[in-house]
Short mmCIF file of C-alpha atoms in Angstrom, two decimals:
data_model
loop_
_atom_site.label_atom_id
_atom_site.label_comp_id
_atom_site.label_asym_id
_atom_site.label_seq_id
_atom_site.Cartn_x
_atom_site.Cartn_y
_atom_site.Cartn_z
CA MET A 30 27.10 18.62 -24.01
CA HIS A 31 25.04 19.12 -27.31
CA ALA A 32 27.11 15.42 -28.85
CA VAL A 33 26.19 13.36 -25.50
CA LEU A 34 22.61 14.43 -25.69
CA ALA A 35 22.30 14.39 -29.22
CA LEU A 36 23.04 10.74 -28.81
CA LEU A 37 20.53 10.51 -25.97
CA ALA A 38 17.95 11.75 -28.07
CA GLN A 39 18.36 8.29 -31.26
CA GLU A 40 19.00 5.97 -27.88
CA PRO A 41 15.59 6.55 -26.36
CA LEU A 42 15.65 3.11 -23.90
CA VAL A 43 19.36 4.42 -22.81
CA TYR A 44 18.06 7.97 -22.05
CA LEU A 45 15.19 5.90 -19.51
CA PHE A 46 17.26 4.34 -17.90
CA LEU A 47 19.95 6.25 -17.42
CA VAL A 48 17.24 8.76 -15.94
CA VAL A 49 16.27 6.21 -13.81
CA ALA A 50 20.34 5.67 -12.43
CA LEU A 51 20.51 8.93 -12.09
CA GLY A 52 17.06 9.55 -10.14
CA ALA A 53 17.95 6.64 -7.79
CA LEU A 54 21.19 7.66 -6.97
CA LEU A 55 19.50 11.53 -6.49
CA GLY A 56 16.78 10.50 -4.11
CA LYS A 57 19.77 8.67 -2.21
CA VAL A 58 21.15 11.71 -1.03
CA SER A 59 20.32 13.32 2.48
CA VAL A 60 19.45 16.95 3.20
CA GLY A 61 18.39 17.67 6.46
CA GLY A 62 17.61 14.11 7.33
CA ILE A 63 14.83 13.91 4.36
CA ARG A 64 15.58 11.77 0.84
CA LEU A 65 13.38 12.12 -2.47
CA HIS A 66 13.25 8.76 -2.93
CA ALA A 67 11.96 7.29 -6.28
CA ALA A 68 10.20 11.08 -6.79
CA ALA A 69 13.74 12.26 -7.89
CA VAL A 70 13.46 10.55 -10.84
CA LEU A 71 11.16 12.91 -11.92
CA PHE A 72 13.30 15.91 -11.29
CA VAL A 73 15.83 14.43 -12.78
CA ALA A 74 13.74 13.68 -16.28
CA ILE A 75 12.41 17.27 -15.72
CA ALA A 76 15.67 18.77 -15.59
CA LEU A 77 17.63 16.70 -17.96
CA THR A 78 14.59 16.92 -20.45
CA ALA A 79 14.23 21.05 -20.23
CA LEU A 80 18.49 21.37 -20.85
CA GLY A 81 18.00 18.96 -24.10
CA VAL A 82 15.59 22.00 -24.88
CA SER A 83 17.54 24.45 -24.60
CA GLN A 84 20.41 22.85 -26.55
CA GLY A 85 17.64 22.27 -29.13
CA VAL A 86 17.69 18.73 -29.08
CA ALA A 87 14.65 16.66 -27.68
CA LEU A 88 14.40 14.35 -25.55
CA GLU A 89 11.65 11.62 -25.41
CA VAL A 90 9.76 8.48 -23.45
CA ASP A 91 7.51 6.89 -25.25
CA LYS A 92 4.44 7.39 -24.19
CA LEU A 93 3.88 3.95 -24.03
CA ILE A 94 6.25 3.50 -21.59
CA GLY A 95 4.52 5.49 -19.56
CA ASP A 96 1.42 4.50 -19.70
CA LEU A 97 2.49 0.60 -19.10
CA GLY A 98 4.17 1.94 -16.07
CA LEU A 99 1.43 3.86 -14.40
CA ALA A 100 -1.17 0.08 -15.56
CA LEU A 101 1.54 -1.71 -13.59
CA PHE A 102 1.76 0.16 -10.62
CA ALA A 103 -2.34 1.38 -9.90
CA PHE A 104 -2.53 -2.49 -10.64
CA ALA A 105 -0.43 -3.86 -8.10
CA ILE A 106 -0.79 -0.95 -5.59
CA GLY A 107 -4.47 -2.49 -6.14
CA VAL A 108 -3.29 -6.60 -5.52
CA THR A 109 -1.81 -5.13 -2.15
CA SER A 110 -4.27 -2.88 -0.55
CA GLY A 111 -7.38 -5.02 -1.83
CA PRO A 112 -7.63 -7.43 1.35
CA SER A 113 -7.77 -4.10 3.75
CA PHE A 114 -9.88 -1.77 1.33
CA PHE A 115 -13.02 -2.85 1.10
CA HIS A 116 -13.15 -2.92 4.73
CA ALA A 117 -11.86 0.24 4.85
CA VAL A 118 -14.41 1.89 2.90
CA ARG A 119 -17.42 0.72 5.19
CA THR A 120 -15.43 2.76 7.81
CA ALA A 121 -14.02 5.63 5.72
CA TRP A 122 -16.65 6.47 3.61
CA PRO A 123 -16.44 10.26 5.01
CA ARG A 124 -13.19 10.93 4.14
CA ILE A 125 -13.36 9.44 1.02
CA LEU A 126 -16.04 12.35 0.69
CA VAL A 127 -14.45 15.08 2.59
CA SER A 128 -11.42 14.73 -0.29
CA ALA A 129 -13.80 14.91 -3.25
CA LEU A 130 -15.40 17.95 -1.88
CA VAL A 131 -11.41 18.97 -1.13
CA LEU A 132 -10.47 18.88 -4.53
CA VAL A 133 -14.59 20.26 -5.89
CA ALA A 134 -13.67 23.15 -3.45
CA GLY A 135 -10.16 23.65 -4.94
CA GLY A 136 -11.86 24.17 -8.31
CA ALA A 137 -13.82 26.94 -7.28
CA VAL A 138 -10.60 28.71 -5.47
CA ALA A 139 -9.34 28.21 -9.29
CA ALA A 140 -11.94 29.46 -10.61
CA GLY A 141 -12.18 32.57 -8.69
CA GLY A 142 -8.51 33.16 -8.96
CA GLY A 143 -8.44 32.89 -12.91
CA ARG A 144 -10.99 35.75 -12.68
CA LEU A 145 -9.25 37.70 -10.56
CA LEU A 146 -6.03 37.12 -12.48
CA GLY A 147 -7.75 37.76 -15.87
CA LEU A 148 -6.87 34.13 -17.02
CA PRO A 149 -8.50 32.24 -19.93
CA ALA A 150 -10.93 29.74 -18.91
CA ASP A 151 -9.19 27.28 -20.67
CA THR A 152 -5.83 28.17 -19.10
CA THR A 153 -7.49 27.99 -15.10
CA ALA A 154 -8.39 24.76 -16.22
CA GLY A 155 -5.23 23.70 -17.37
CA THR A 156 -3.68 25.35 -14.17
CA PHE A 157 -6.00 23.39 -11.89
CA ALA A 158 -4.96 19.66 -13.14
CA GLY A 159 -1.55 20.87 -13.13
CA ALA A 160 -1.93 22.55 -9.50
CA LEU A 161 -2.79 18.46 -8.94
CA THR A 162 -0.77 17.08 -11.04
CA ASN A 163 -3.41 15.44 -12.93
CA THR A 164 -2.57 13.90 -16.70
CA PRO A 165 -6.56 13.45 -17.28
CA SER A 166 -7.83 16.58 -16.34
CA LEU A 167 -5.93 18.51 -18.78
CA ALA A 168 -7.23 15.72 -21.62
CA ALA A 169 -10.80 17.12 -20.01
CA ALA A 170 -9.88 20.91 -20.19
CA GLY A 171 -9.71 20.34 -24.14
CA GLY A 172 -5.56 19.78 -23.73
CA THR A 173 -5.45 23.28 -25.80
CA PRO A 174 -1.90 25.05 -25.96
CA GLY A 175 -3.46 27.52 -23.46
CA ALA A 176 -4.60 24.31 -20.98
CA THR A 177 -1.07 22.88 -21.62
CA VAL A 178 0.78 25.95 -20.97
CA GLY A 179 -0.83 26.54 -17.41
CA TYR A 180 -0.37 22.72 -16.87
CA SER A 181 3.33 22.55 -17.24
CA VAL A 182 4.17 25.66 -15.19
CA ALA A 183 1.68 24.60 -11.92
CA TYR A 184 2.55 21.02 -11.90
CA LEU A 185 6.38 21.01 -10.55
CA PHE A 186 4.85 23.32 -7.51
CA GLY A 187 1.77 20.69 -7.52
CA VAL A 188 4.54 17.89 -6.76
CA VAL A 189 6.80 20.13 -3.96
CA GLY A 190 3.71 21.74 -2.27
CA MET A 191 2.56 18.65 -1.94
CA LEU A 192 5.42 17.45 -1.00
CA VAL A 193 5.56 19.97 1.99
CA VAL A 194 2.26 19.15 2.78
CA ILE A 195 3.01 15.06 3.23
CA ASN A 196 6.43 15.89 4.89
CA MET A 197 4.22 17.77 7.60
CA ALA A 198 1.95 14.45 7.90
CA LEU A 199 5.12 12.70 8.58
CA GLY A 200 6.58 14.80 11.50
CA TYR A 201 4.11 13.22 13.56
CA ARG A 202 3.80 9.76 12.97
CA ARG A 203 5.60 8.99 15.70
CA SER A 204 2.29 9.90 17.31
CA ASP A 205 0.56 8.09 15.34
CA THR A 206 -2.59 5.90 17.14
CA ASP A 207 -3.77 3.02 14.33
CA ALA A 208 -0.06 1.89 14.17
CA PRO A 209 -0.55 -1.92 14.38
CA SER A 210 0.63 -4.09 17.29
CA GLU A 211 4.06 -6.30 17.76
CA LEU A 212 2.91 -9.39 18.42
CA PHE A 213 4.31 -10.31 21.69
CA GLU A 214 3.96 -14.10 22.95
CA GLN A 215 3.71 -15.65 26.28
CA SER A 216 3.79 -19.05 28.35
CA VAL A 217 1.00 -19.11 31.17
CA ARG A 218 0.16 -20.71 34.13
CA VAL A 219 -3.76 -22.06 34.12
CA GLU A 220 -5.03 -21.31 38.17
CA ARG A 221 -8.36 -21.14 37.24
CA ASP A 222 -10.78 -23.38 38.22
CA ASP A 223 -13.95 -23.28 36.08
CA ARG A 224 -12.51 -24.98 32.82
CA PRO A 225 -13.32 -22.66 30.19
CA THR A 226 -12.68 -23.58 26.63
CA VAL A 227 -9.80 -22.39 23.87
CA GLU A 228 -12.63 -20.32 22.20
CA ALA A 229 -14.29 -19.32 25.23
CA VAL A 230 -11.33 -17.37 25.78
CA THR A 231 -10.60 -16.23 22.34
CA GLN A 232 -13.80 -14.81 21.39
CA ARG A 233 -13.41 -12.22 24.20
CA TYR A 234 -10.00 -10.97 23.51
CA GLY A 235 -11.00 -10.06 19.62
CA SER A 236 -9.64 -12.10 16.18
CA ASP A 237 -6.23 -10.96 17.07
CA VAL A 238 -5.43 -13.01 19.65
CA ARG A 239 -4.92 -17.25 19.84
CA PHE A 240 -3.49 -19.98 21.81
CA ASN A 241 -0.77 -21.75 20.11
CA ARG A 242 0.23 -25.07 22.72
CA ILE A 243 -1.02 -26.53 25.51
CA ARG A 244 1.23 -28.66 28.00
CA GLU A 245 -0.10 -31.57 30.32
CA GLY A 246 1.54 -33.68 33.15
CA HIS A 247 4.36 -32.68 34.78
CA GLY A 248 8.28 -33.32 34.42
CA ASP A 249 9.40 -35.67 32.12
CA ALA A 250 5.60 -37.24 32.04
CA ALA A 251 4.80 -33.13 29.95
CA THR A 252 3.60 -33.17 26.38
CA GLN A 253 2.57 -30.61 24.06
CA HIS A 254 -0.02 -30.97 21.87
CA VAL A 255 -1.91 -28.34 19.11
CA ALA A 256 -4.18 -25.99 20.88
CA THR A 257 -7.60 -26.20 19.13
CA ASN A 258 -11.01 -24.56 20.13
CA GLU A 259 -12.58 -27.34 21.52
CA ASP A 260 -9.35 -27.65 23.86
CA VAL A 261 -10.96 -27.04 27.90
CA LEU A 262 -7.93 -25.24 29.86
CA GLU A 263 -7.70 -27.07 33.11
CA GLN A 264 -5.51 -25.99 35.97
CA GLY A 265 -2.25 -26.44 36.34
CA MET A 266 -2.18 -26.54 32.25
CA VAL A 267 0.65 -24.65 30.28
CA VAL A 268 -0.43 -22.55 27.76
CA THR A 269 1.51 -20.30 24.96
CA VAL A 270 -0.97 -17.36 23.73
CA ILE A 271 -0.03 -15.04 20.92
CA GLY A 272 -0.67 -11.41 19.90
CA PRO A 273 -0.70 -7.59 20.91
CA ARG A 274 0.37 -7.09 24.38
CA GLU A 275 -1.98 -5.75 25.64
CA LYS A 276 -4.35 -8.78 25.32
CA VAL A 277 -1.78 -10.85 26.42
CA ASP A 278 -1.49 -9.13 29.71
CA GLY A 279 -5.10 -9.76 29.44
CA ILE A 280 -5.39 -13.08 29.15
CA VAL A 281 -2.36 -13.17 31.55
CA GLN A 282 -4.74 -12.07 34.14
CA GLU A 283 -7.39 -13.82 33.25
CA LEU A 284 -6.48 -17.54 33.44
CA GLY A 285 -3.45 -17.37 35.87
CA HIS A 286 0.26 -15.80 35.98
CA PRO A 287 3.19 -16.19 33.60
CA SER A 288 5.24 -19.03 32.97
CA SER A 289 8.40 -19.64 33.64
CA LEU A 290 8.48 -22.40 31.28
CA TYR A 291 9.30 -21.72 27.34
CA LEU A 292 7.25 -24.23 25.92
CA PRO A 293 9.26 -23.43 22.31
CA LYS A 294 12.53 -24.79 23.70
CA ASP A 295 11.05 -28.36 24.02
CA ARG A 296 10.97 -29.56 20.88
CA ARG A 297 10.70 -33.61 21.63
CA TYR A 298 6.94 -33.13 20.34
CA LEU A 299 6.46 -30.03 18.80
CA ASP A 300 8.67 -27.99 16.30
CA PHE A 301 8.09 -24.84 14.69
CA ARG A 302 9.41 -23.12 11.28
CA ARG A 303 8.88 -20.51 8.53
CA ILE A 304 7.59 -22.09 5.74
CA THR A 305 7.14 -20.23 2.09
CA VAL A 306 4.07 -20.63 0.83
CA SER A 307 4.67 -21.34 -2.55
CA ASP A 308 2.32 -23.59 -3.92
CA PRO A 309 -0.37 -22.29 -6.51
CA LYS A 310 -3.32 -24.39 -4.64
CA LEU A 311 -2.81 -22.93 -1.25
CA ALA A 312 -2.83 -18.91 -2.83
CA GLY A 313 -6.36 -17.16 -2.12
CA ARG A 314 -7.45 -20.06 0.46
CA GLU A 315 -8.13 -19.14 4.75
CA ILE A 316 -6.34 -21.08 6.61
CA ARG A 317 -9.52 -23.04 8.49
CA GLU A 318 -9.63 -24.25 4.95
CA LEU A 319 -5.94 -25.76 5.06
CA SER A 320 -7.56 -28.43 7.79
CA LEU A 321 -4.15 -28.54 8.93
CA GLU A 322 -5.26 -30.08 12.91
CA ARG A 323 -6.66 -32.97 11.21
CA THR A 324 -4.46 -33.41 8.76
CA TYR A 325 -0.87 -32.88 10.31
CA GLY A 326 -1.83 -32.19 13.97
CA ALA A 327 -0.09 -28.66 13.25
CA THR A 328 -1.34 -24.39 13.08
CA ILE A 329 -0.54 -21.65 11.88
CA SER A 330 0.75 -18.99 14.18
CA ARG A 331 1.80 -16.35 12.64
CA VAL A 332 1.85 -14.99 8.98
CA ARG A 333 4.71 -12.78 7.56
CA ARG A 334 3.76 -10.38 4.84
CA GLY A 335 6.56 -7.72 3.41
CA ASP A 336 7.38 -6.68 6.80
CA THR A 337 4.71 -7.25 8.83
CA ASP A 338 3.31 -9.92 10.60
CA ILE A 339 0.19 -11.07 11.43
CA VAL A 340 -1.65 -13.38 13.89
CA GLY A 341 -2.59 -16.71 11.95
CA VAL A 342 -6.26 -17.05 12.46
CA GLY A 343 -9.02 -18.78 10.77
CA SER A 344 -9.98 -16.00 8.56
CA THR A 345 -6.79 -15.17 7.20
CA VAL A 346 -6.21 -15.22 3.51
CA LEU A 347 -3.38 -16.66 2.18
CA GLN A 348 -1.20 -15.09 -0.59
CA LEU A 349 1.73 -16.95 -2.72
CA GLY A 350 4.99 -15.74 -0.82
CA ASP A 351 4.27 -15.65 2.85
CA ARG A 352 6.13 -16.80 4.96
CA VAL A 353 4.22 -19.02 7.43
CA ARG A 354 5.21 -19.95 11.17
CA VAL A 355 4.08 -23.23 11.46
CA ILE A 356 3.75 -25.45 14.97
CA ALA A 357 3.07 -29.04 14.24
CA PRO A 358 4.68 -32.64 15.33
CA ALA A 359 7.86 -32.49 15.31
CA SER A 360 7.80 -36.17 13.56
CA ARG A 361 5.55 -34.54 10.65
CA MET A 362 7.29 -30.77 10.06
CA LYS A 363 8.43 -32.32 6.42
CA GLU A 364 5.56 -33.43 5.07
CA VAL A 365 3.97 -29.94 6.33
CA SER A 366 6.83 -28.05 4.88
CA ALA A 367 5.90 -29.90 1.62
CA PHE A 368 2.55 -28.77 1.47
CA PHE A 369 3.04 -25.74 1.89
CA GLY A 370 5.86 -26.08 -1.41
CA ASP A 371 8.57 -23.92 0.63
CA SER A 372 10.18 -22.27 -2.37
CA ALA A 373 12.13 -19.13 -3.00
CA ARG A 374 9.79 -19.00 -6.16
CA GLY A 375 6.87 -17.75 -3.76
CA LEU A 376 8.63 -14.77 -3.54
CA THR A 377 8.69 -13.83 -6.77
CA ASP A 378 6.19 -15.78 -9.36
CA ILE A 379 4.84 -12.46 -10.78
CA ASN A 380 1.58 -14.99 -12.37
CA PRO A 381 1.59 -13.92 -15.40
CA VAL A 382 -2.09 -15.27 -16.12
CA ALA A 383 -3.78 -12.71 -13.52
CA LEU A 384 -1.29 -10.21 -14.51
CA GLY A 385 -2.20 -9.55 -18.39
CA ALA A 386 -5.69 -10.15 -17.43
CA GLY A 387 -6.14 -7.77 -14.65
CA LEU A 388 -4.45 -5.45 -16.97
CA ALA A 389 -6.36 -5.99 -20.22
CA LEU A 390 -9.41 -5.40 -17.97
CA GLY A 391 -8.31 -2.35 -16.62
CA LEU A 392 -7.32 -0.50 -19.12
CA LEU A 393 -10.46 -1.53 -21.03
CA ILE A 394 -12.35 0.00 -18.22
CA GLY A 395 -11.01 2.69 -17.47
CA ALA A 396 -10.75 3.64 -21.50
CA ILE A 397 -14.94 3.50 -21.02
CA PRO A 398 -16.71 6.66 -21.67
CA ILE A 399 -18.98 7.75 -19.33
CA PRO A 400 -21.04 10.94 -21.09
CA LEU A 401 -21.41 14.70 -19.62
CA PRO A 402 -24.21 16.58 -20.17
CA GLY A 403 -23.91 18.65 -23.08
CA GLY A 404 -22.60 15.84 -25.26
CA SER A 405 -18.92 15.72 -23.47
CA SER A 406 -17.86 12.81 -22.52
CA PHE A 407 -14.96 11.31 -19.82
CA ALA A 408 -12.60 8.02 -19.28
CA ILE A 409 -11.70 7.79 -16.26
CA GLY A 410 -8.26 6.67 -17.16
CA SER A 411 -5.75 3.75 -17.48
CA ALA A 412 -4.38 4.24 -13.83
CA ALA A 413 -7.88 4.15 -12.37
CA GLY A 414 -9.24 1.38 -13.98
CA ALA A 415 -6.47 -0.38 -13.28
CA LEU A 416 -5.93 0.65 -9.71
CA LEU A 417 -9.97 -0.51 -9.66
CA VAL A 418 -9.28 -4.21 -11.11
CA GLY A 419 -6.53 -4.95 -9.08
CA LEU A 420 -8.42 -3.75 -5.62
CA VAL A 421 -10.45 -6.30 -6.63
CA MET A 422 -8.59 -9.29 -7.78
CA GLY A 423 -6.80 -8.28 -4.64
CA ARG A 424 -9.95 -8.22 -2.26
CA LEU A 425 -10.80 -12.33 -4.10
CA GLY A 426 -7.32 -13.58 -3.69
CA ARG A 427 -9.21 -16.77 -6.11
CA VAL A 428 -11.92 -17.81 -8.19
CA GLY A 429 -12.30 -21.21 -8.80
CA SER A 430 -8.99 -22.66 -9.41
CA PHE A 431 -8.10 -19.18 -10.86
CA ILE A 432 -5.59 -17.08 -8.42
CA THR A 433 -6.16 -13.33 -8.33
CA ALA A 434 -3.59 -12.12 -6.36
CA LEU A 435 0.13 -11.72 -6.81
CA PRO A 436 3.03 -12.67 -3.90
CA HIS A 437 3.77 -9.82 -2.03
CA THR A 438 7.20 -9.56 -2.74
CA ALA A 439 6.51 -9.54 -6.73
CA ALA A 440 3.75 -7.32 -6.60
CA MET A 441 6.22 -4.14 -4.40
CA VAL A 442 9.04 -5.19 -7.37
CA LEU A 443 6.12 -4.43 -9.81
CA THR A 444 5.21 -1.43 -8.02
CA GLU A 445 8.69 0.19 -8.14
CA LEU A 446 9.36 -0.90 -11.72
CA GLY A 447 5.78 0.46 -12.75
CA LEU A 448 6.39 3.54 -10.51
CA THR A 449 10.39 4.60 -12.23
CA LEU A 450 9.45 3.65 -15.40
CA PHE A 451 6.22 6.63 -14.77
CA LEU A 452 7.98 9.32 -13.45
CA ALA A 453 10.60 9.24 -16.21
CA TYR A 454 7.55 9.33 -18.68
CA ALA A 455 6.12 12.57 -16.84
CA GLY A 456 9.03 14.48 -16.10
CA THR A 457 9.86 14.20 -19.91
CA ARG A 458 7.01 15.10 -20.82
CA ALA A 459 6.95 17.87 -18.38
CA GLY A 460 10.45 19.06 -19.19
CA SER A 461 9.34 19.31 -22.56
CA GLN A 462 7.15 22.29 -22.08
CA ILE A 463 7.94 24.14 -19.69
CA ALA A 464 10.94 26.25 -21.42
CA GLN A 465 7.74 27.02 -23.60
CA ALA A 466 5.36 27.24 -20.34
CA PHE A 467 7.56 30.01 -19.26
CA THR A 468 7.89 32.24 -22.10
CA SER A 469 4.39 32.72 -21.91
CA GLY A 470 3.89 36.22 -20.90
CA GLU A 471 0.67 35.07 -18.36
CA TRP A 472 3.56 32.54 -16.18
CA TRP A 473 3.68 34.39 -12.97
CA ARG A 474 -0.61 34.29 -12.68
CA ILE A 475 -0.27 30.33 -13.69
CA LEU A 476 2.06 30.14 -11.15
CA LEU A 477 0.56 32.08 -8.11
CA LEU A 478 -2.91 30.92 -9.13
CA GLY A 479 -1.70 26.86 -9.06
CA ALA A 480 0.17 27.88 -5.40
CA VAL A 481 -2.71 28.73 -4.35
CA VAL A 482 -4.66 25.60 -5.71
CA THR A 483 -1.67 23.65 -4.33
CA ALA A 484 -1.60 25.41 -1.09
CA PHE A 485 -4.79 25.35 -0.44
CA SER A 486 -6.17 21.37 -1.54
CA GLY A 487 -2.96 20.09 0.28
CA LEU A 488 -3.75 22.34 3.71
CA SER A 489 -7.36 21.91 3.45
CA ALA A 490 -7.03 17.64 3.82
CA TYR A 491 -4.31 18.17 6.47
CA VAL A 492 -6.30 20.21 8.80
CA LEU A 493 -9.88 17.81 8.35
CA MET A 494 -8.10 14.90 8.14
CA ARG A 495 -5.78 15.45 11.38
CA TRP A 496 -7.90 17.52 13.56
CA VAL A 497 -11.53 16.31 12.44
CA PHE A 498 -10.93 12.92 11.67
CA GLY A 499 -8.15 11.99 14.11
CA LEU A 500 -6.28 10.54 10.98
CA GLY A 501 -2.67 9.41 11.44
CA GLY A 502 0.66 11.18 9.51
CA THR A 503 0.72 7.74 8.29
CA ARG A 504 -1.68 7.02 6.96
CA LEU A 505 -2.54 11.07 6.37
CA SER A 506 0.83 11.00 3.93
CA GLY A 507 -1.09 7.99 1.58
CA VAL A 508 -4.57 10.38 1.19
CA LEU A 509 -2.26 13.20 0.41
CA ALA A 510 -0.68 11.51 -2.20
CA GLY A 511 -3.53 9.66 -3.61
CA MET A 512 -5.86 13.03 -3.85
CA GLN A 513 -3.44 14.33 -5.64
CA THR A 514 -2.86 11.11 -7.46
CA GLN A 515 1.02 11.39 -7.90
CA PRO A 516 3.21 8.05 -8.23
CA ALA A 517 6.07 10.06 -6.95
CA LEU A 518 4.70 11.20 -3.64
CA LEU A 519 3.43 8.06 -2.43
CA ALA A 520 6.86 6.55 -3.64
CA TYR A 521 8.28 9.31 -1.27
CA ALA A 522 6.14 8.57 1.51
CA ASN A 523 7.20 5.07 1.52
CA GLY A 524 10.67 5.51 1.36
CA ARG A 525 10.19 7.61 4.58
CA THR A 526 8.04 5.05 6.12
CA ASN A 527 10.07 1.37 4.93
CA HIS A 528 6.69 1.04 2.46
CA ASP A 529 4.51 1.25 6.02
CA PRO A 530 1.06 -0.34 4.37
CA ARG A 531 -1.25 1.68 5.91
CA VAL A 532 0.57 4.44 2.94
CA MET A 533 -1.11 2.63 0.16
CA LEU A 534 -3.71 2.04 1.90
CA GLY A 535 -4.29 5.43 2.33
CA TYR A 536 -3.60 6.33 -1.26
CA ALA A 537 -5.56 3.63 -2.83
CA LEU A 538 -8.67 4.80 -0.86
CA VAL A 539 -9.29 8.37 -2.28
CA TYR A 540 -7.65 7.70 -5.14
CA PRO A 541 -10.28 6.23 -7.33
CA THR A 542 -12.88 8.83 -6.22
CA ALA A 543 -9.85 11.96 -6.74
CA MET A 544 -9.27 10.89 -10.14
CA ILE A 545 -13.03 10.97 -10.57
CA ALA A 546 -13.52 14.90 -9.18
CA LYS A 547 -10.62 16.18 -10.40
CA ILE A 548 -11.58 15.52 -14.00
CA LEU A 549 -15.17 16.13 -13.61
CA THR A 550 -14.23 19.44 -12.26
CA ALA A 551 -11.69 20.57 -14.85
CA THR A 552 -14.70 19.77 -17.40
CA VAL A 553 -16.48 22.25 -15.58
CA LEU A 554 -13.69 25.22 -15.30
CA ALA A 555 -12.91 24.76 -18.80
CA ALA A 556 -16.52 25.44 -20.09
CA LEU A 557 -17.12 28.39 -18.09
#
């Protein structure tokens, strides 16, 4: 065993990827229907590194690899969440504020508990940082030997304890009321004789419904064309409507009755096809800017991004790698396909210019010192800086001819890659200190205090978010992982929900505020 560990110590890259492989295998093991997924990489790294320490062998993953992984992870999360993040902030700022207050209250619990248990101020601050698994907070606590011991002892329960709370949230996710509605398509025969326009009907039902096709005439003389807002709905027409089922049912009742005709079956005039958006000139543009109806007589009925279908309305911003369902005259479908590019490259192009520029800017922002009273300062760190820049770039989509977003598929690959690299580094760092930490005579008091802080923060957030704000379990799991600023917990929630976008949105929503709140709180605790 010693020889194997010594070999791994000499070949750190071999050790890194062995940890990733073993963690991925362990993450697939189901215990009571629960899998750790990518979070298992963290625990494998802790165990192997601690084993090495016990054998007198130092197993290490370079800090640069950990920093790179964390920056990649945070930036990709930001780009993916950016399109919906800023809208969510306008409506969810009370949740963000409450999450910060819960963390500050956790700091107060740490301060009181540390005094009762007779722990030094720096050890208490480090325990707070470990209980909430936040390395920048450890630096803010001074990074002293006492703070490091507190951090290391409390860290493991900080992950496991919050994992339990996240599992509680995911336990009621099936009753979530904020799940996106599945799209439903229905042909409708118009019976009204007051000739409403398509626009007049859709305005009453919202932007997540649209008319796709209109059939006029009867029998062999019938024709079809793509529906536009200006079309007048005449009695006897057959139209297709797509959107959430409850809204489509309302439109059917308003216009007439369901038709047995399935218009997509008749492909003599209009055809439909799934096409990949791979031409860079289309990325970051709204559907209405493409002028498809005027140029080709075509329309986009749906946009598939990852595993989610959304209605293709005029304000929908396209990203490279989107799969759009296009309805167009059969004779022009090849032209439309060429217009979008329709190449698999659109799924995998990582847009290295945007990636490099975004990461560089994010790392610089994360390193900016922010002054505090008394002459000290703190920095929000590379992860928070990369996340903030990613959110902005994902929201913009494009600036002039410069594409600021990444294809959804490529962003997901970068998220997974960055996550596993960081977890391997974080686990190795914790594992190298954990043996020393547990030889300290204070370890049981630190463990008790850390468990109390983790439980208080996690359960307080769970109760407030679920029963005061009515948050669904899926989104709450992301909020809890974001409050803990812990990628392993995000990986677990993503694995349980098949990467439901609500998880990452909840994570990105509270992460920046949580990072700042924990750094400031740790700074105060160390100074007490």
